[in-house]
């Protein structure tokens, strides 16, 4: 047998294997031994030409296979195969469909490759831009952090200096406390011994009252002290620091009586609570203030300021609602009406409630405070 004959038989056996899934070597051996199969016709005389071909039945089987199977064959020579024209045309049509499908698949794959390549290129460009932007932002943030670090160091120095001043002030308060205790004992002794009209007259002109102003909002207290500075004659700023502002001077009350007043604006910060305790201890009375438009500052009177003042001992407490011009009409839930403020004052046993909005209001309030304090001393 010639090599060309053997190749034709093996080719036929491979095609047969695709359709029947039998081993090619077995099929080739059967065909070489002269056996026949309904799908493959083999004539030994003309192997490799029309002697080895597919019958009509084999063509129909091949067509069914091509229709149902994802097969990669796109070219097939059907010459010399004894199958009908109709079957041949159908096989050719299937092959053309597969050829078109394969062409579209390749085009799609090429397009996808182009898209992927372009996407990768754009991503690289974008990443480069993002990296440059991120680098600039990082440098800017590092610069800002450097500035903030300098600011923190500067504030730490100020805080350290402030703590030193606070310690010195605390020692000074302790020393003053001792001095005042001695002065108080001496004063009580002098009052008992003083019986002459001259000494009584001197006492009336030398009256001195110290009032502590307490509350949440620094602005409320500053406004009240500001009104006082416009009323007090020969006003002196005794101290002006982070934890207190103290003014002193005489106020001419109703009836022409001049009384010396000291008003102490206390700091609301927790770190100064010990100093506030010293201020309460040496005060004759206290004014608690709140913002007429801020309910939290009003409720903190009961929550913090009254308990703190009363802890240092009983003293007359007066109530002042500040910044009434910011209160809404009709009132909002956060607003405190004049009625509500007055009811609160009665509830804590205070006969003095004001909503001062100018220096004249402050003077009226001080007149009332002085009268109330004199009543309590009798």
GROMACS .gro file of N, CA and C in nm, residues 79 128 134 140 187 204 223 256 292 296 375:
model
   33
   79UNK      N    1  -1.563   1.739  -0.251
   79UNK     CA    2  -1.557   1.678  -0.385
   79UNK      C    3  -1.536   1.528  -0.375
  128UNK      N    4  -0.070   5.839   3.659
  128UNK     CA    5   0.039   5.937   3.665
  128UNK      C    6  -0.012   6.071   3.717
  134UNK      N    7  -0.155   6.361   4.411
  134UNK     CA    8  -0.142   6.311   4.548
  134UNK      C    9  -0.011   6.358   4.611
  140UNK      N   10   0.166   6.956   5.047
  140UNK     CA   11   0.090   7.066   5.106
  140UNK      C   12   0.048   7.034   5.249
  187UNK      N   13  -1.267   9.337  11.211
  187UNK     CA   14  -1.382   9.420  11.176
  187UNK      C   15  -1.500   9.396  11.269
  204UNK      N   16  -2.190  10.397  10.733
  204UNK     CA   17  -2.285  10.412  10.623
  204UNK      C   18  -2.215  10.454  10.494
  223UNK      N   19  -2.108   9.143   7.918
  223UNK     CA   20  -2.209   9.248   7.897
  223UNK      C   21  -2.252   9.310   8.030
  256UNK      N   22  -2.935  10.899   9.753
  256UNK     CA   23  -2.805  10.965   9.758
  256UNK      C   24  -2.698  10.889   9.830
  292UNK      N   25  -3.096   8.458   7.719
  292UNK     CA   26  -3.242   8.444   7.707
  292UNK      C   27  -3.284   8.362   7.586
  296UNK      N   28  -2.986   7.579   7.722
  296UNK     CA   29  -2.880   7.504   7.790
  296UNK      C   30  -2.815   7.589   7.898
  375UNK      N   31  -3.182   9.370  10.398
  375UNK     CA   32  -3.292   9.301  10.468
  375UNK      C   33  -3.242   9.172  10.531
   0.00000   0.00000   0.00000
